[in-house]
mmCIF file of C-alpha atoms in Angstrom:
data_model
loop_
_atom_site.group_PDB
_atom_site.id
_atom_site.type_symbol
_atom_site.label_atom_id
_atom_site.label_comp_id
_atom_site.label_asym_id
_atom_site.label_seq_id
_atom_site.Cartn_x
_atom_site.Cartn_y
_atom_site.Cartn_z
ATOM 1 C CA MET M 17 24.359 120.145 -41.834
ATOM 2 C CA GLN M 18 21.642 119.151 -39.529
ATOM 3 C CA HIS M 19 21.305 115.968 -38.343
ATOM 4 C CA TYR M 20 18.275 113.512 -37.744
ATOM 5 C CA ARG M 21 17.983 110.180 -36.574
ATOM 6 C CA PRO M 22 17.276 107.665 -39.250
ATOM 7 C CA GLU M 23 13.811 106.960 -36.706
ATOM 8 C CA THR M 24 12.776 110.641 -38.276
ATOM 9 C CA LEU M 25 13.964 110.230 -41.505
ATOM 10 C CA CYS M 26 12.447 106.979 -42.628
ATOM 11 C CA VAL M 27 9.470 109.871 -41.155
ATOM 12 C CA GLN M 28 10.145 113.154 -42.832
ATOM 13 C CA GLY M 29 12.908 112.567 -44.733
ATOM 14 C CA GLY M 30 12.786 114.044 -48.390
ATOM 15 C CA TYR M 31 9.528 115.576 -48.775
ATOM 16 C CA THR M 32 8.542 118.781 -47.135
ATOM 17 C CA PRO M 33 5.155 119.583 -47.727
ATOM 18 C CA GLY M 34 3.939 123.037 -47.407
ATOM 19 C CA ASN M 35 0.611 125.114 -47.142
ATOM 20 C CA GLY M 36 -2.368 123.068 -47.380
ATOM 21 C CA GLU M 37 -0.550 120.234 -49.260
ATOM 22 C CA PRO M 38 -0.427 116.280 -48.870
ATOM 23 C CA ARG M 39 0.997 115.553 -45.401
ATOM 24 C CA GLN M 40 2.398 111.958 -46.439
ATOM 25 C CA ILE M 41 4.269 111.210 -49.812
ATOM 26 C CA PRO M 42 1.671 111.675 -52.773
ATOM 27 C CA ILE M 43 1.797 108.247 -55.241
ATOM 28 C CA VAL M 44 1.734 110.378 -58.553
ATOM 29 C CA GLN M 45 0.028 107.352 -60.539
ATOM 30 C CA SER M 46 -0.049 109.601 -64.313
ATOM 31 C CA THR M 47 2.380 108.131 -66.725
ATOM 32 C CA THR M 48 2.209 111.918 -68.490
ATOM 33 C CA PHE M 49 1.777 115.242 -67.327
ATOM 34 C CA LYS M 50 -0.127 118.176 -68.809
ATOM 35 C CA TYR M 51 1.658 121.217 -70.141
ATOM 36 C CA ALA M 52 0.243 124.246 -71.800
ATOM 37 C CA THR M 53 2.012 125.136 -74.840
ATOM 38 C CA SER M 54 4.631 122.679 -77.083
ATOM 39 C CA GLN M 55 7.536 125.345 -75.757
ATOM 40 C CA ASP M 56 7.223 124.045 -72.799
ATOM 41 C CA MET M 57 7.627 120.965 -72.840
ATOM 42 C CA GLY M 58 10.485 122.291 -75.538
ATOM 43 C CA LYS M 59 12.582 123.159 -72.612
ATOM 44 C CA LEU M 60 12.101 120.424 -70.401
ATOM 45 C CA PHE M 61 13.484 117.855 -73.726
ATOM 46 C CA ASP M 62 16.320 120.303 -73.605
ATOM 47 C CA LEU M 63 17.123 120.200 -69.670
ATOM 48 C CA GLU M 64 16.432 124.106 -69.856
ATOM 49 C CA ALA M 65 13.288 123.892 -67.364
ATOM 50 C CA ASN M 66 12.276 121.291 -64.717
ATOM 51 C CA GLY M 67 9.373 119.533 -64.575
ATOM 52 C CA TYR M 68 8.038 115.880 -64.587
ATOM 53 C CA PHE M 69 6.387 114.880 -69.159
ATOM 54 C CA TYR M 70 6.825 111.293 -68.895
ATOM 55 C CA SER M 71 7.471 108.524 -65.030
ATOM 56 C CA ARG M 72 9.500 106.263 -67.136
ATOM 57 C CA LEU M 73 12.273 109.039 -66.774
ATOM 58 C CA GLN M 74 10.848 111.171 -63.529
ATOM 59 C CA ASN M 75 7.906 111.239 -61.159
ATOM 60 C CA PRO M 76 7.466 113.254 -58.515
ATOM 61 C CA THR M 77 6.970 109.836 -56.166
ATOM 62 C CA CYS M 78 9.951 108.794 -57.432
ATOM 63 C CA ASP M 79 11.828 111.498 -56.367
ATOM 64 C CA TYR M 80 10.849 111.907 -53.096
ATOM 65 C CA VAL M 81 11.486 108.240 -52.393
ATOM 66 C CA ALA M 82 14.788 109.097 -53.207
ATOM 67 C CA ALA M 83 15.832 112.259 -51.643
ATOM 68 C CA LYS M 84 14.356 110.303 -48.792
ATOM 69 C CA ILE M 85 16.919 106.862 -48.992
ATOM 70 C CA ALA M 86 19.767 109.444 -49.925
ATOM 71 C CA ALA M 87 18.669 111.171 -46.599
ATOM 72 C CA LEU M 88 18.624 107.965 -45.033
ATOM 73 C CA GLU M 89 22.222 107.477 -46.452
ATOM 74 C CA GLY M 90 24.191 110.991 -45.408
ATOM 75 C CA GLY M 91 24.263 111.600 -49.468
ATOM 76 C CA THR M 92 23.904 114.017 -51.691
ATOM 77 C CA ALA M 93 21.284 112.977 -54.051
ATOM 78 C CA ALA M 94 20.090 109.512 -55.303
ATOM 79 C CA MET M 95 17.488 108.015 -57.935
ATOM 80 C CA LEU M 96 15.688 104.552 -58.688
ATOM 81 C CA THR M 97 16.126 102.486 -61.066
ATOM 82 C CA SER M 98 13.795 99.212 -62.182
ATOM 83 C CA SER M 99 15.437 96.539 -60.041
ATOM 84 C CA GLY M 100 18.669 96.114 -57.537
ATOM 85 C CA GLN M 101 20.937 95.138 -60.387
ATOM 86 C CA ALA M 102 19.711 97.694 -62.556
ATOM 87 C CA ALA M 103 20.992 100.214 -60.031
ATOM 88 C CA ASN M 104 24.530 98.144 -59.957
ATOM 89 C CA PHE M 105 24.585 98.155 -63.368
ATOM 90 C CA PHE M 106 24.112 101.969 -63.930
ATOM 91 C CA ALA M 107 26.548 102.048 -60.905
ATOM 92 C CA LEU M 108 28.984 101.226 -63.160
ATOM 93 C CA PHE M 109 28.903 101.220 -66.682
ATOM 94 C CA ASN M 110 27.745 104.906 -66.089
ATOM 95 C CA ILE M 111 31.789 104.330 -64.422
ATOM 96 C CA ALA M 112 33.811 101.909 -67.224
ATOM 97 C CA THR M 113 33.190 101.148 -70.602
ATOM 98 C CA CYS M 114 34.908 98.984 -72.730
ATOM 99 C CA GLY M 115 38.046 98.076 -72.295
ATOM 100 C CA ASP M 116 38.074 98.868 -68.958
ATOM 101 C CA HIS M 117 38.650 96.975 -65.964
ATOM 102 C CA ILE M 118 37.033 96.657 -62.141
ATOM 103 C CA VAL M 119 37.813 95.187 -59.328
ATOM 104 C CA SER M 120 35.035 93.708 -57.308
ATOM 105 C CA SER M 121 34.874 91.384 -54.303
ATOM 106 C CA SER M 122 34.301 87.630 -54.857
ATOM 107 C CA SER M 123 31.525 87.614 -51.651
ATOM 108 C CA ILE M 124 28.980 89.170 -53.465
ATOM 109 C CA TYR M 125 24.996 88.521 -54.330
ATOM 110 C CA GLY M 126 25.176 86.124 -57.239
ATOM 111 C CA GLY M 127 22.662 88.375 -59.482
ATOM 112 C CA THR M 128 25.369 91.000 -59.023
ATOM 113 C CA PHE M 129 28.346 88.664 -59.846
ATOM 114 C CA ASN M 130 27.424 87.068 -62.737
ATOM 115 C CA LEU M 131 26.223 90.717 -63.628
ATOM 116 C CA ILE M 132 30.007 91.492 -64.187
ATOM 117 C CA ALA M 133 31.368 88.363 -64.460
ATOM 118 C CA VAL M 134 29.976 87.702 -67.523
ATOM 119 C CA THR M 135 26.346 90.392 -68.730
ATOM 120 C CA MET M 136 29.630 92.692 -68.446
ATOM 121 C CA ALA M 137 32.377 90.445 -69.952
ATOM 122 C CA LYS M 138 30.129 90.666 -73.710
ATOM 123 C CA MET M 139 30.674 94.545 -73.408
ATOM 124 C CA GLY M 140 34.536 94.558 -72.546
ATOM 125 C CA ILE M 141 34.532 95.016 -69.244
ATOM 126 C CA GLN M 142 37.330 92.847 -67.325
ATOM 127 C CA VAL M 143 36.868 92.034 -63.626
ATOM 128 C CA THR M 144 39.116 90.602 -60.733
ATOM 129 C CA PHE M 145 37.319 89.187 -58.208
ATOM 130 C CA VAL M 146 39.677 89.602 -54.320
ATOM 131 C CA SER M 147 38.188 87.721 -51.043
ATOM 132 C CA PRO M 148 36.318 90.264 -49.100
ATOM 133 C CA ASP M 149 39.102 88.693 -46.277
ATOM 134 C CA CYS M 150 42.206 89.392 -48.591
ATOM 135 C CA SER M 151 45.946 90.358 -47.444
ATOM 136 C CA ASP M 152 46.295 94.068 -48.184
ATOM 137 C CA GLU M 153 49.713 93.008 -50.687
ATOM 138 C CA GLU M 154 46.442 90.954 -52.721
ATOM 139 C CA LEU M 155 44.210 93.937 -53.030
ATOM 140 C CA GLU M 156 47.409 96.289 -54.414
ATOM 141 C CA ALA M 157 47.781 93.388 -56.891
ATOM 142 C CA ALA M 158 44.253 93.349 -57.936
ATOM 143 C CA PHE M 159 44.253 96.748 -60.188
ATOM 144 C CA ARG M 160 45.520 97.839 -63.222
ATOM 145 C CA PRO M 161 46.009 100.954 -65.008
ATOM 146 C CA ASN M 162 42.685 100.469 -66.714
ATOM 147 C CA THR M 163 40.986 99.623 -63.731
ATOM 148 C CA LYS M 164 37.853 102.527 -62.726
ATOM 149 C CA ALA M 165 35.504 101.455 -60.303
ATOM 150 C CA VAL M 166 35.937 99.457 -56.972
ATOM 151 C CA PHE M 167 32.647 96.966 -56.428
ATOM 152 C CA GLY M 168 31.219 95.215 -53.050
ATOM 153 C CA GLU M 169 29.172 94.643 -50.049
ATOM 154 C CA THR M 170 28.622 95.726 -46.720
ATOM 155 C CA ILE M 171 27.263 92.020 -46.058
ATOM 156 C CA ALA M 172 27.132 89.738 -48.697
ATOM 157 C CA ASN M 173 23.877 88.432 -50.005
ATOM 158 C CA PRO M 174 24.141 85.471 -48.443
ATOM 159 C CA ALA M 175 27.433 84.448 -47.286
ATOM 160 C CA LEU M 176 27.247 86.971 -44.781
ATOM 161 C CA THR M 177 30.975 88.281 -44.888
ATOM 162 C CA VAL M 178 31.543 91.936 -43.573
ATOM 163 C CA LEU M 179 33.264 94.493 -46.343
ATOM 164 C CA ASP M 180 35.894 96.621 -44.507
ATOM 165 C CA ILE M 181 34.343 99.755 -45.912
ATOM 166 C CA GLU M 182 37.600 101.513 -44.630
ATOM 167 C CA ARG M 183 40.113 99.492 -46.118
ATOM 168 C CA PHE M 184 38.815 99.118 -49.838
ATOM 169 C CA ALA M 185 37.726 102.864 -49.877
ATOM 170 C CA ALA M 186 41.184 103.432 -48.996
ATOM 171 C CA ALA M 187 42.832 100.917 -51.733
ATOM 172 C CA ALA M 188 39.690 102.533 -54.488
ATOM 173 C CA HIS M 189 41.192 106.161 -54.009
ATOM 174 C CA ALA M 190 44.638 105.354 -53.831
ATOM 175 C CA HIS M 191 43.852 104.660 -56.965
ATOM 176 C CA GLY M 192 41.413 107.423 -58.076
ATOM 177 C CA VAL M 193 38.787 105.352 -58.324
ATOM 178 C CA PRO M 194 35.223 104.980 -56.653
ATOM 179 C CA LEU M 195 34.363 102.313 -54.201
ATOM 180 C CA ILE M 196 30.624 101.508 -55.222
ATOM 181 C CA VAL M 197 28.892 99.331 -52.080
ATOM 182 C CA ASP M 198 25.531 97.864 -51.921
ATOM 183 C CA ASN M 199 23.924 98.465 -49.074
ATOM 184 C CA THR M 200 20.704 96.076 -49.293
ATOM 185 C CA PHE M 201 21.051 93.348 -45.949
ATOM 186 C CA ALA M 202 22.943 96.377 -43.546
ATOM 187 C CA THR M 203 20.590 99.529 -44.974
ATOM 188 C CA PRO M 204 21.566 103.324 -44.141
ATOM 189 C CA VAL M 205 20.168 102.222 -40.035
ATOM 190 C CA GLY M 206 22.658 99.566 -39.535
ATOM 191 C CA CYS M 207 25.655 101.101 -41.150
ATOM 192 C CA ARG M 208 26.221 104.233 -44.191
ATOM 193 C CA PRO M 209 28.694 102.774 -46.222
ATOM 194 C CA PHE M 210 29.196 106.971 -47.394
ATOM 195 C CA ASP M 211 30.521 107.655 -43.642
ATOM 196 C CA TRP M 212 33.277 104.720 -44.005
ATOM 197 C CA GLY M 213 35.048 105.973 -47.088
ATOM 198 C CA ALA M 214 32.401 104.790 -50.038
ATOM 199 C CA ASP M 215 31.492 107.008 -52.762
ATOM 200 C CA ILE M 216 28.149 105.715 -54.415
ATOM 201 C CA VAL M 217 26.335 103.127 -52.782
ATOM 202 C CA THR M 218 23.049 100.928 -54.423
ATOM 203 C CA HIS M 219 20.284 99.204 -52.422
ATOM 204 C CA SER M 220 17.540 96.307 -53.876
ATOM 205 C CA THR M 221 14.414 98.292 -52.166
ATOM 206 C CA THR M 222 12.263 95.283 -51.707
ATOM 207 C CA LYS M 223 14.889 93.353 -48.825
ATOM 208 C CA TYR M 224 15.466 94.964 -45.710
ATOM 209 C CA MET M 225 14.657 99.087 -46.316
ATOM 210 C CA ASP M 226 11.336 98.536 -47.096
ATOM 211 C CA GLY M 227 11.127 95.662 -44.258
ATOM 212 C CA HIS M 228 8.678 92.829 -46.191
ATOM 213 C CA GLY M 229 11.238 90.456 -47.258
#
């Protein structure tokens, strides 16, 4: 696989225009998309064809931006959600369901702490919080037979504690579960968690990723 500098990926990643196509990613503002027949639409609904029919589900601009972030992170694929909290929720809730358990760093964004400790607890998902500086023995003791994922932040918001991604990834993988890392503060320019063993990376793009927050 060819490697590019982050500066190049910021400009060029995720989008390769063809002849006569816009040089920059176009902003597609339509909520719906036209098809000649209902059969064409039916193929989209049945996942037999690729395409767009409603921007709440997929939108070309969003797909290009997701592809750019995936390229910056060195990931396989990406998707956009309505918020960073939605990204964390989907990442966790697609893996852990009622009756399952999560191990999480205790030094994470307050909204994410509340999401895991309160909101997801109401859905029957339990959590054990560990300090990012915990001993190997304490980290190992946090796991249960029903643990489905490990969660942490590259650089915690707002405590600024740094997660030892390699160590948490090794512990997660030893138990056959993925490590999910919120990389909002670092961005892929500062750190690429996949390079250190993370399996899923999330962002709140209204912070450093977009450069205005």
